[in-house]
mmCIF file of C-alpha atoms in Angstrom:
data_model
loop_
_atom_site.group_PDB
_atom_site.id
_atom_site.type_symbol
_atom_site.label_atom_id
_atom_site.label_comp_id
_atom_site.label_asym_id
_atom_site.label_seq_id
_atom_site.Cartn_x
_atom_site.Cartn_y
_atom_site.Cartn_z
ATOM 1 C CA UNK B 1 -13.332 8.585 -30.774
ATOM 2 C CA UNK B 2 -16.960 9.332 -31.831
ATOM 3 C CA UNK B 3 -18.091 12.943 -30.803
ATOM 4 C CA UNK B 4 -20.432 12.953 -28.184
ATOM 5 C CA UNK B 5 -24.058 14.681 -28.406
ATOM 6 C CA UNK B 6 -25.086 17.048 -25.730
ATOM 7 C CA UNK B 7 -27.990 16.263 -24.454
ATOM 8 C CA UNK B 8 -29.323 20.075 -23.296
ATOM 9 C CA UNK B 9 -32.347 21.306 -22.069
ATOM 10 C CA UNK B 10 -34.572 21.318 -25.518
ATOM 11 C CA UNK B 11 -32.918 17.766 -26.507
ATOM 12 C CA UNK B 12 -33.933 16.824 -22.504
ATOM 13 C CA UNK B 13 -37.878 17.435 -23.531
ATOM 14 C CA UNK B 14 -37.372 15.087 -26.641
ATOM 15 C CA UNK B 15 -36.440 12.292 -24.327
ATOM 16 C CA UNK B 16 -39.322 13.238 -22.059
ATOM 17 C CA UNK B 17 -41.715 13.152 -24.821
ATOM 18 C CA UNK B 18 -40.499 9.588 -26.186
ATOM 19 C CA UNK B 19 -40.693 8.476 -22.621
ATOM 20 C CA UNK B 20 -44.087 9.287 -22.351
ATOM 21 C CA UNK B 21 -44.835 7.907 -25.713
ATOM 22 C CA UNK B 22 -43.378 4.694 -24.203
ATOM 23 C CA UNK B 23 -40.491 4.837 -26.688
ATOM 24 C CA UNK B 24 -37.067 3.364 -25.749
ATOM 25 C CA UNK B 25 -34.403 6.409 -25.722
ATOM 26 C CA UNK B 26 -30.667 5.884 -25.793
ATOM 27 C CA UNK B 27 -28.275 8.028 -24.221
ATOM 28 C CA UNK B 28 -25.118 6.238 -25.167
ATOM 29 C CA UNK B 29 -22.146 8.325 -25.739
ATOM 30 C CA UNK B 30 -23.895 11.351 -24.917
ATOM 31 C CA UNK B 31 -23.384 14.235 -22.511
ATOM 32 C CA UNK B 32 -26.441 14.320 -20.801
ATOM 33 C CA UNK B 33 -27.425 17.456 -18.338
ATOM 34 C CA UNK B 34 -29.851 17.682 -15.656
ATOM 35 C CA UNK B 35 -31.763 14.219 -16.677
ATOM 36 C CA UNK B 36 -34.884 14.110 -14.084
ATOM 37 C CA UNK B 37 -37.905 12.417 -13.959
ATOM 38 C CA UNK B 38 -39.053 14.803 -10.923
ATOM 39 C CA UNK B 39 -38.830 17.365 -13.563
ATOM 40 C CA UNK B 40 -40.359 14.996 -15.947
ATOM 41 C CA UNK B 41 -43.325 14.714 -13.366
ATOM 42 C CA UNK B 42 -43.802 18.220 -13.259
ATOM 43 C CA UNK B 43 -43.992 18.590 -16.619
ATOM 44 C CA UNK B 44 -46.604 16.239 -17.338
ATOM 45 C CA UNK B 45 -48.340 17.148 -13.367
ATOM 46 C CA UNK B 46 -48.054 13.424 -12.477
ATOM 47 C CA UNK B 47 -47.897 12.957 -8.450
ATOM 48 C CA UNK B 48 -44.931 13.442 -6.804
ATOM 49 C CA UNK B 49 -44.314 9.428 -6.323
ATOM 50 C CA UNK B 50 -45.837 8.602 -9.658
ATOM 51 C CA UNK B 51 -43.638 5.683 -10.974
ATOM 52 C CA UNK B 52 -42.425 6.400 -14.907
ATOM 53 C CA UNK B 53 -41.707 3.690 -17.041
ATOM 54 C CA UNK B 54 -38.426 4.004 -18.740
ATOM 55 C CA UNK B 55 -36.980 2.088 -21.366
ATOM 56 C CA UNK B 56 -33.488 2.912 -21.988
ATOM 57 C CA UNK B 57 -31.965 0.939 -25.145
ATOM 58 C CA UNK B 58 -28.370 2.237 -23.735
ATOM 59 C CA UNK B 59 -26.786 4.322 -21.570
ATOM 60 C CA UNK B 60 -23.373 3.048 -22.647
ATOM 61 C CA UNK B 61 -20.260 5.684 -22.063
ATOM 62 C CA UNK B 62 -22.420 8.491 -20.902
ATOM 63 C CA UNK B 63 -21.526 11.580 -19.210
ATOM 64 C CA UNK B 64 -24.289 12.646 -16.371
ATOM 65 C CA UNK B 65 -24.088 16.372 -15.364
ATOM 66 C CA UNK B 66 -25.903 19.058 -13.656
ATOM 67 C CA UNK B 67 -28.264 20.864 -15.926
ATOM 68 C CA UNK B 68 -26.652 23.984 -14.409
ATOM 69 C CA UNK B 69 -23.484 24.906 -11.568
ATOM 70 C CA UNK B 70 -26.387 25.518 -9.158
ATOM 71 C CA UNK B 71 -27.915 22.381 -9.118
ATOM 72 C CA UNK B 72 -26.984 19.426 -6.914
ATOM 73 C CA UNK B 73 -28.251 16.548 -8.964
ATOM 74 C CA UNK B 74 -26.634 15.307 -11.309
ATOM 75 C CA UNK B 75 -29.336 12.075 -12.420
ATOM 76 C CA UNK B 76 -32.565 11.756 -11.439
ATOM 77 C CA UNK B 77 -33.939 8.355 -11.998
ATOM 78 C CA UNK B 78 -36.179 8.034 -8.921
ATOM 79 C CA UNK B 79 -39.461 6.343 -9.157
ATOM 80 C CA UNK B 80 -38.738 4.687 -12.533
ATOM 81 C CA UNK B 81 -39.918 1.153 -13.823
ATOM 82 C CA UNK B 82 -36.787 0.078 -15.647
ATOM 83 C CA UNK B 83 -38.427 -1.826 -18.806
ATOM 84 C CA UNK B 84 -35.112 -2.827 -20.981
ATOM 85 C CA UNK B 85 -35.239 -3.342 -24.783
ATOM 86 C CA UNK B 86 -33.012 -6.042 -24.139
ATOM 87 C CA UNK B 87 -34.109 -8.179 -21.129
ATOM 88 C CA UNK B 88 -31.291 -10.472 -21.616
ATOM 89 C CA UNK B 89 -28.511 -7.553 -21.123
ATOM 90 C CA UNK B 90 -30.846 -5.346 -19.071
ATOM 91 C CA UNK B 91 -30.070 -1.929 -18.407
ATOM 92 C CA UNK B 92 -26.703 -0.903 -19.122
ATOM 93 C CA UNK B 93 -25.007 2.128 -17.724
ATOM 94 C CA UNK B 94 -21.708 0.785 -18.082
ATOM 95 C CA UNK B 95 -18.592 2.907 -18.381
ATOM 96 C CA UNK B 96 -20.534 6.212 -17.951
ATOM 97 C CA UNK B 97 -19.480 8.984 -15.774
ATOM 98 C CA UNK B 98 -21.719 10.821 -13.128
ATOM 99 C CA UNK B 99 -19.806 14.399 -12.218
ATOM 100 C CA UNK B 100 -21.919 16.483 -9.227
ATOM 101 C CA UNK B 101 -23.196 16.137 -5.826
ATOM 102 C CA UNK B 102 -26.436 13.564 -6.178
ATOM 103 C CA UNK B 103 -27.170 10.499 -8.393
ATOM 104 C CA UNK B 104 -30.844 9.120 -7.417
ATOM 105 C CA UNK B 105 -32.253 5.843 -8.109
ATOM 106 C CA UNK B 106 -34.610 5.959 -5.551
ATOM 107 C CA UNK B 107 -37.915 3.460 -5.385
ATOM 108 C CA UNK B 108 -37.346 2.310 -8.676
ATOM 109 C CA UNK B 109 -38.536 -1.043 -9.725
ATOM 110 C CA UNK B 110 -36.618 -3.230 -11.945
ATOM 111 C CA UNK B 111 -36.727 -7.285 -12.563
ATOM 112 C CA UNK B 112 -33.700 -7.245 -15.477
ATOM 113 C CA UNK B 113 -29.633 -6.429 -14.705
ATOM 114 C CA UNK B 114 -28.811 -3.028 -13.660
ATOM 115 C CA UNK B 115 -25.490 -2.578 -14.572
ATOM 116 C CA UNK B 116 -23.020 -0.053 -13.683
ATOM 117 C CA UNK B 117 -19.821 -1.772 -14.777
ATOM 118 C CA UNK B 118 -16.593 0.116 -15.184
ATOM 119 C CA UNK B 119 -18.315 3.277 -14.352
ATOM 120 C CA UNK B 120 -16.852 6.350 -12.806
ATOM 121 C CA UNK B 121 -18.672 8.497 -9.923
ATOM 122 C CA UNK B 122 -17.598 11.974 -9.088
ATOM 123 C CA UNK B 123 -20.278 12.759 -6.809
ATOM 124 C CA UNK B 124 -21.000 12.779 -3.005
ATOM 125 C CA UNK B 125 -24.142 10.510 -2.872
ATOM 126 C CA UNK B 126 -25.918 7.878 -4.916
ATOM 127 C CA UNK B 127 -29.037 6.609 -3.800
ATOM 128 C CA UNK B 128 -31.159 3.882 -3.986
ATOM 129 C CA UNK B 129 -33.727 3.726 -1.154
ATOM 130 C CA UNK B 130 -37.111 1.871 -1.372
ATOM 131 C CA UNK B 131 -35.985 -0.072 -4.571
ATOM 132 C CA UNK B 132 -37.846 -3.210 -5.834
ATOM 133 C CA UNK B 133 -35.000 -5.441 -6.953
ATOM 134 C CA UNK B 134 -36.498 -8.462 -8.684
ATOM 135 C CA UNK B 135 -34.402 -11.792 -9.953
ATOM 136 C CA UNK B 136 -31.232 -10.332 -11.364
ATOM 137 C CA UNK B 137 -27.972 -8.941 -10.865
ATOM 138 C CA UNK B 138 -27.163 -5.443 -9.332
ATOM 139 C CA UNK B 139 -23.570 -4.663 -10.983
ATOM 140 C CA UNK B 140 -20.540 -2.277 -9.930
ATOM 141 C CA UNK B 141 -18.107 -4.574 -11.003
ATOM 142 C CA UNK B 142 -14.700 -2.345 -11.769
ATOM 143 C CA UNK B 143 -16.323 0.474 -10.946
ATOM 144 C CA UNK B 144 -14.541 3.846 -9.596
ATOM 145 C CA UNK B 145 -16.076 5.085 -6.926
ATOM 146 C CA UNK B 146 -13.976 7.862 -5.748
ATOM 147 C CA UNK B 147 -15.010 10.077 -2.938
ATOM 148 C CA UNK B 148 -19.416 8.803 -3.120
ATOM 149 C CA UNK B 149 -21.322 7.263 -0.644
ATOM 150 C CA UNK B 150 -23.752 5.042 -1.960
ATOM 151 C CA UNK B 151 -26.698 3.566 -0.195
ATOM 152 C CA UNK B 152 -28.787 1.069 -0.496
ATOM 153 C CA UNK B 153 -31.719 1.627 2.235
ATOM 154 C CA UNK B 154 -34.870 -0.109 2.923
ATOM 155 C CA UNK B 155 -35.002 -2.068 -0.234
ATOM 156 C CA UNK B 156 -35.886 -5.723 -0.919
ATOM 157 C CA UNK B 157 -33.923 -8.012 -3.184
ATOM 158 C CA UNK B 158 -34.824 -11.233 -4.126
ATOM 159 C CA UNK B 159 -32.558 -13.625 -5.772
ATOM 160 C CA UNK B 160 -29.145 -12.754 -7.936
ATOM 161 C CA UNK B 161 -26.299 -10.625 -7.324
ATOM 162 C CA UNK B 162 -24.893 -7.185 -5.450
ATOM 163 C CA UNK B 163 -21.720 -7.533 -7.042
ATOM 164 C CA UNK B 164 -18.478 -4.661 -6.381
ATOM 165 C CA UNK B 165 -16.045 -6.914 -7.276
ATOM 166 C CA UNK B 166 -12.520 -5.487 -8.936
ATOM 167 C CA UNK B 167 -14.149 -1.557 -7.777
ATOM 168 C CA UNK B 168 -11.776 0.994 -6.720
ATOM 169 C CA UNK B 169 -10.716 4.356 -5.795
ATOM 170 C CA UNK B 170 -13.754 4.378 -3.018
ATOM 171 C CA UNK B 171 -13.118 7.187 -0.394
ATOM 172 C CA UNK B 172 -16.525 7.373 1.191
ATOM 173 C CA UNK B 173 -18.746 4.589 2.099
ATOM 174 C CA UNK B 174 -21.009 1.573 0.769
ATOM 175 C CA UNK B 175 -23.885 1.323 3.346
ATOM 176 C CA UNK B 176 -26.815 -1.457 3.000
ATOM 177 C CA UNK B 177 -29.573 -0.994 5.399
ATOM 178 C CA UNK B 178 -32.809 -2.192 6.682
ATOM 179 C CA UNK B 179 -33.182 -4.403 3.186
ATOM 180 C CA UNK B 180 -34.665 -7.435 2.897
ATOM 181 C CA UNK B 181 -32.811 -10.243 1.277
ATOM 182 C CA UNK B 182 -34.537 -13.641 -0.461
ATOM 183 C CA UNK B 183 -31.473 -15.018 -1.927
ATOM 184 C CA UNK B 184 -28.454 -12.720 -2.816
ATOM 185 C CA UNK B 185 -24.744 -13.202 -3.418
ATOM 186 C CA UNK B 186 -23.136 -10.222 -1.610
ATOM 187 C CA UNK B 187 -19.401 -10.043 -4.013
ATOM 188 C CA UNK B 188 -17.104 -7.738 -2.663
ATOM 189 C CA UNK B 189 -14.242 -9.526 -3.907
ATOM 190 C CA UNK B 190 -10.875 -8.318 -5.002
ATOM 191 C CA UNK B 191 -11.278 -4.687 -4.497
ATOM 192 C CA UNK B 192 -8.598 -2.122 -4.006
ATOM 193 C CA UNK B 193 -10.585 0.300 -1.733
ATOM 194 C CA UNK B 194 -8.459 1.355 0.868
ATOM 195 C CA UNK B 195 -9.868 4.144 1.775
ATOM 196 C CA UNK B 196 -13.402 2.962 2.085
ATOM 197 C CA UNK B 197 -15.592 2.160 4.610
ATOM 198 C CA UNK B 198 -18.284 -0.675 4.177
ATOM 199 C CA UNK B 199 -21.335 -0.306 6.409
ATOM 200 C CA UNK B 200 -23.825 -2.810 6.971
ATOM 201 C CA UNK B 201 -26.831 -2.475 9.030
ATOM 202 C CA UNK B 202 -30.480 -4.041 10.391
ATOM 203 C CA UNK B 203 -30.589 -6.994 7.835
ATOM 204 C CA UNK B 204 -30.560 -10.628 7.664
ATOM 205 C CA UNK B 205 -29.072 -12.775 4.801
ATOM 206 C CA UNK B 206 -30.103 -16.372 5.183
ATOM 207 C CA UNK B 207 -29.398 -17.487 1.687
ATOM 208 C CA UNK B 208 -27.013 -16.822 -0.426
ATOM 209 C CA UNK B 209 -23.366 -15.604 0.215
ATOM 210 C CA UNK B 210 -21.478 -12.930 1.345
ATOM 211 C CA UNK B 211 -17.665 -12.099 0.979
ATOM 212 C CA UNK B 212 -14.525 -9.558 0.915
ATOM 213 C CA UNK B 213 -11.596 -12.106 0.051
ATOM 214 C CA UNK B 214 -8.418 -10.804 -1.344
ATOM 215 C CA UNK B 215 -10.008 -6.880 -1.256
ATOM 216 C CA UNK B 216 -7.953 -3.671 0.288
ATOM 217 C CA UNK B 217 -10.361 -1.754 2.505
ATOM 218 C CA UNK B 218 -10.697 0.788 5.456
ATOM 219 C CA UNK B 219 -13.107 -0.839 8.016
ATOM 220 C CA UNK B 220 -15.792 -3.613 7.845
ATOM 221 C CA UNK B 221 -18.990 -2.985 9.828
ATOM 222 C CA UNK B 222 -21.850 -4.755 10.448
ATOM 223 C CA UNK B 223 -24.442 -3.436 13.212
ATOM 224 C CA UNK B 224 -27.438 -5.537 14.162
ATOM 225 C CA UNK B 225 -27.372 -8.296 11.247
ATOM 226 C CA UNK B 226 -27.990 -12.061 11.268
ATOM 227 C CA UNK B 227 -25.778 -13.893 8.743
ATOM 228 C CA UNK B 228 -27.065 -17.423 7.839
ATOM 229 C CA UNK B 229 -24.649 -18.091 5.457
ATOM 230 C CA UNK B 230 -20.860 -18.301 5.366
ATOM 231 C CA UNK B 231 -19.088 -14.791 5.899
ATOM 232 C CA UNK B 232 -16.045 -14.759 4.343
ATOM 233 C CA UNK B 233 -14.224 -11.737 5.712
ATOM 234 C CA UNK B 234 -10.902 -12.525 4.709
ATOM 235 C CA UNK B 235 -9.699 -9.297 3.143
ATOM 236 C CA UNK B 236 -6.586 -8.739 1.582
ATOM 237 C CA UNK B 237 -5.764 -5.603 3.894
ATOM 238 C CA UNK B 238 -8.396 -3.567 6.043
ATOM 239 C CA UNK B 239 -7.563 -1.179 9.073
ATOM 240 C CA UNK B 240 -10.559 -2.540 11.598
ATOM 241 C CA UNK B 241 -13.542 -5.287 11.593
ATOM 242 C CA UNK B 242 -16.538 -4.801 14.128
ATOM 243 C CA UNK B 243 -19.124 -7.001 14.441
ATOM 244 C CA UNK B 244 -21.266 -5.429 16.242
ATOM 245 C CA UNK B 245 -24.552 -6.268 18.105
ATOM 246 C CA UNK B 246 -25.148 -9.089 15.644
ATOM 247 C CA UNK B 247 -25.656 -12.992 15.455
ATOM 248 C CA UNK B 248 -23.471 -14.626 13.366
ATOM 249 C CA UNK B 249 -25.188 -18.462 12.372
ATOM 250 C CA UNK B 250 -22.241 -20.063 10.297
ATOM 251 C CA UNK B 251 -18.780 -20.094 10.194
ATOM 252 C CA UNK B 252 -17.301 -16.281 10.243
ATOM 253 C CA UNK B 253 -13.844 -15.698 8.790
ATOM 254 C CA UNK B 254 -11.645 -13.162 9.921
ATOM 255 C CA UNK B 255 -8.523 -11.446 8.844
ATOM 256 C CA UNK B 256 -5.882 -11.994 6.212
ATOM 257 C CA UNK B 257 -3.334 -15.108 5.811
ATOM 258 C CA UNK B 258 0.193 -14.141 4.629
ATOM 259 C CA UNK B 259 -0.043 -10.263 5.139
ATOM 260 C CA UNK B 260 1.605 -7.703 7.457
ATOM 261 C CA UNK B 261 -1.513 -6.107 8.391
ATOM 262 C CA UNK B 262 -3.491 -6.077 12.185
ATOM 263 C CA UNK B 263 -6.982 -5.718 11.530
ATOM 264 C CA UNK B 264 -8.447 -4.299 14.589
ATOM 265 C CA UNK B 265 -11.127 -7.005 15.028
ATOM 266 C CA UNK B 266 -14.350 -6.124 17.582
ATOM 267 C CA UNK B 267 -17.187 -8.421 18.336
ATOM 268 C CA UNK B 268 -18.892 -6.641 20.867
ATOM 269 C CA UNK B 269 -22.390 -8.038 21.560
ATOM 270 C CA UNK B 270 -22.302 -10.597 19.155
ATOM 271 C CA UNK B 271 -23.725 -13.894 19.442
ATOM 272 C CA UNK B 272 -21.759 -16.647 17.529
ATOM 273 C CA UNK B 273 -23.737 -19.987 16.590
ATOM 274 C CA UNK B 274 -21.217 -21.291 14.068
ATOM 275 C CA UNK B 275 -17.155 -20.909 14.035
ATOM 276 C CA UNK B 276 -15.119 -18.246 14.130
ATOM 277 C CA UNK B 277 -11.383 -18.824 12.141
ATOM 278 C CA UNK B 278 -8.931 -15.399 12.836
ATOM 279 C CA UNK B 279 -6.579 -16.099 10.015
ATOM 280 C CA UNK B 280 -4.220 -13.566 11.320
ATOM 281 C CA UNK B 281 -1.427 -14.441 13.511
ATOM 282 C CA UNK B 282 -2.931 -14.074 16.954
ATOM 283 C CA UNK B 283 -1.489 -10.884 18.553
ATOM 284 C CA UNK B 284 -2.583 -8.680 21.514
ATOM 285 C CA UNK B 285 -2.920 -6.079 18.620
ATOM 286 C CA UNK B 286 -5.652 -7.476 16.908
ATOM 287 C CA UNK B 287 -7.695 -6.471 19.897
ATOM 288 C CA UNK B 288 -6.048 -3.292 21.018
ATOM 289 C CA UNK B 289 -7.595 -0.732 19.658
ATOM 290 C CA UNK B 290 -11.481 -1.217 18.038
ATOM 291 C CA UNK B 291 -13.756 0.399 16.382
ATOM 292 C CA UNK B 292 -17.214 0.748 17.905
ATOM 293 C CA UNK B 293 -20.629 1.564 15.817
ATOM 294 C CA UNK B 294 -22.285 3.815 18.052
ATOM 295 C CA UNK B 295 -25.857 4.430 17.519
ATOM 296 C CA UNK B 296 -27.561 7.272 19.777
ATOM 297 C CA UNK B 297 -31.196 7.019 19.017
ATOM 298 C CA UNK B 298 -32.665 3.797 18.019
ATOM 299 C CA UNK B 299 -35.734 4.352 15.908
ATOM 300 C CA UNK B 300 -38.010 2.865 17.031
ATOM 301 C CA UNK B 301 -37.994 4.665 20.394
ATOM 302 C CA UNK B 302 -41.578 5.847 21.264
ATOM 303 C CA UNK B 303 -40.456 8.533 23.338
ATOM 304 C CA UNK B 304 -39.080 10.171 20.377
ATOM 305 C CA UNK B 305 -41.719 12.366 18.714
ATOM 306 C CA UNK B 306 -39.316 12.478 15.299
ATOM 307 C CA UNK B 307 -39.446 8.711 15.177
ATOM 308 C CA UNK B 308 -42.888 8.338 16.632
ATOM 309 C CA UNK B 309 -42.282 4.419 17.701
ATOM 310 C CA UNK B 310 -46.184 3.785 17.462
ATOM 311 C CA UNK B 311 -46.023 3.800 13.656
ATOM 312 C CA UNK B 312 -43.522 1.858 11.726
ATOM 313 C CA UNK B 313 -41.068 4.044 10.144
ATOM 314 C CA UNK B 314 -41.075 4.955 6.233
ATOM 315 C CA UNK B 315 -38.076 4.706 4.174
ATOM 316 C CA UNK B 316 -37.810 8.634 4.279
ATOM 317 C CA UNK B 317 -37.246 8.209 8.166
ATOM 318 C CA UNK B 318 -34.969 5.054 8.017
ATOM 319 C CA UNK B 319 -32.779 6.802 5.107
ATOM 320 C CA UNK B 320 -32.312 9.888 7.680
ATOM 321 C CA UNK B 321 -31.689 7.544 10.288
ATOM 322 C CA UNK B 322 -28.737 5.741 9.188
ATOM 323 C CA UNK B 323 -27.087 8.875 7.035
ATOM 324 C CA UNK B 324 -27.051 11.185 10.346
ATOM 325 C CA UNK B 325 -26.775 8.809 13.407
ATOM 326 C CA UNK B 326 -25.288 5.960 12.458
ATOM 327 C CA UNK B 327 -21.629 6.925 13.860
ATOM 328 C CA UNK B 328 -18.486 5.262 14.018
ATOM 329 C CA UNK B 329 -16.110 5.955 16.893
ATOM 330 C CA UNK B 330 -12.978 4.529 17.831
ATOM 331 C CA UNK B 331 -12.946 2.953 21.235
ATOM 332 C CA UNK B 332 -11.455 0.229 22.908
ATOM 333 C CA UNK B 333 -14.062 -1.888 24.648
ATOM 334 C CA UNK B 334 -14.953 -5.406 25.905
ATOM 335 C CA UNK B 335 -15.300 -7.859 23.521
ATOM 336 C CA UNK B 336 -16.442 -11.687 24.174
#
């Protein structure tokens, strides 16, 4: 195996420098510490929400780390204009590892792949809130996802793919939120996540698809959404499915065929246009014990001075929003 560079604090300024030259930089097979383009806007005193443009030849099989045992982040990409050298393969971060507490892709702007394929994340958050996603494919395909929550939070996507197909290992949650979708394929197919909790939330996808067939998860949760298109929910194995507040336009499948496992199933204030198919034997357990997305403070309420309803709310106060109140409790209640 090829040694690995370490990619320190004095290398870390090189990279900086060739960014700001507008040179591509690759950080393939290296061990990279503390990468941040806050720090890289400091450095060069840019404004705090100064976008960067970044061309990254590869990222290939790169290690992402803390620049010291202190520090919570362990990438900071936020605010970056992803330019590839390669706009056919885009840019590629595939089988790299990210060890630490917070990976941020925040408000960056990209119209080429972003790939993430086969990669490994040891951390507790990844973020990408207030993204620009243009025509192309958002990738996590075989990734291991371990004990992160990642979010994507008021962001808009237009056309191509959110794809999480064949992931695994997920212990924490995928939550989408308050984006706006033109026409995306939503793949969460054949997953062995058992442990994971999919959240989504405040969206509507009228084009495009959306789907969890054959995949091992913890709970599926949608709260407040408007699905258009077909929703295949028919998982391979999954401990609850709430619907929850939402209006479901096309046909809505439900459960697993062949399989030993009740899905709790709730539908509580949902409004069905289309046709609902339970593909589970239908049992008195299905219903008997649900779980319920309970959400204590809407944000939009004008009495609230934090929210301030007579302002529309930034993606600072929608990101806050959904990480802190946004609970799940189990509950048994009325479904139609």
């Amino acid at each position: 195996m090829k040694r690995r560079m370490t990619i320190g604090n004095r290398e870390r300024r090189e990279l900086y420098k060739k960014i700001r030259e507008g040179e591509p930089i690759s950080l393939e097979n290296c061990i990279v510490k503390g990468f941040s383009l806050s720090e890289y806007r400091d450095i060069y005193e840019l404004q705090e929400n100064e976008y960067v443009t970044v061309t990254i030849s590869s990222a290939v099989d790169a290690v992402f780390k803390p620049k010291s045992k202190d520090d919570p982040i362990c990438a900071d990409f936020s605010w970056a204009i992803f330019v590839p050298a390669d706009t056919v393969c885009g840019t590629v971060f595939d089988k790299s590892k990210f060890y630490g507490e917070i990976v941020d892709f925040s408000y960056i702007k990209t119209n080429c792949d972003l790939s993430f394929a086969e990669c490994k994340f040891e951390v507790e958050t990844v973020k990408f809130v207030g993204c620009k996603f243009g025509e192309q494919d958002i990738i996590f395909n075989r990734a291991d996802m371990d004990g992160s929550n990642i979010y994507f939070h008021v962001s808009d996507f237009k056309k191509g793919d959110l794809d999480f197909s064949d992931s695994k290992g997920l212990s924490g949650r995928i939550q989408i939120a308050s984006c706006n979708f033109e026409q995306r394929n939503l793949n969460f197919f054949d997953m062995q996540n058992a442990d994971g909790d999919f959240i989504f939330a405040d969206f509507e996808l009228d084009s495009g698809s959306i789907g969890f067939t054959n995949s091992e998860i913890r709970s599926l949760l949608c709260y407040r959404v408007v699905f258009s298109v077909r929703a295949d929910f028919d998982v391979g194995a999954a401990n609850y499915i709430s619907i929850q507040n939402s209006t479901i336009g096309n046909t809505l499948i439900l459960g697993n065929e062949g399989y030993h496992n009740f899905i709790h199933i709730c539908l509580l204030g949902t409004l069905n246009l289309g046709q609902i198919r339970i593909l589970n034997p239908f049992d008195k357990r299905l219903f008997s014990q649900q779980k319920k997305i309970y959400c204590p403070d809407p944000i939009f309420d004008g009495e609230n001075s934090s929210t301030d309803g007579d302002r529309k709310p930034t993606p600072a106060d929608m990101v806050a929003f959904y990480e802190h109140h946004l609970d799940l409790d189990w509950a048994l209640c009325d479904t139609s």
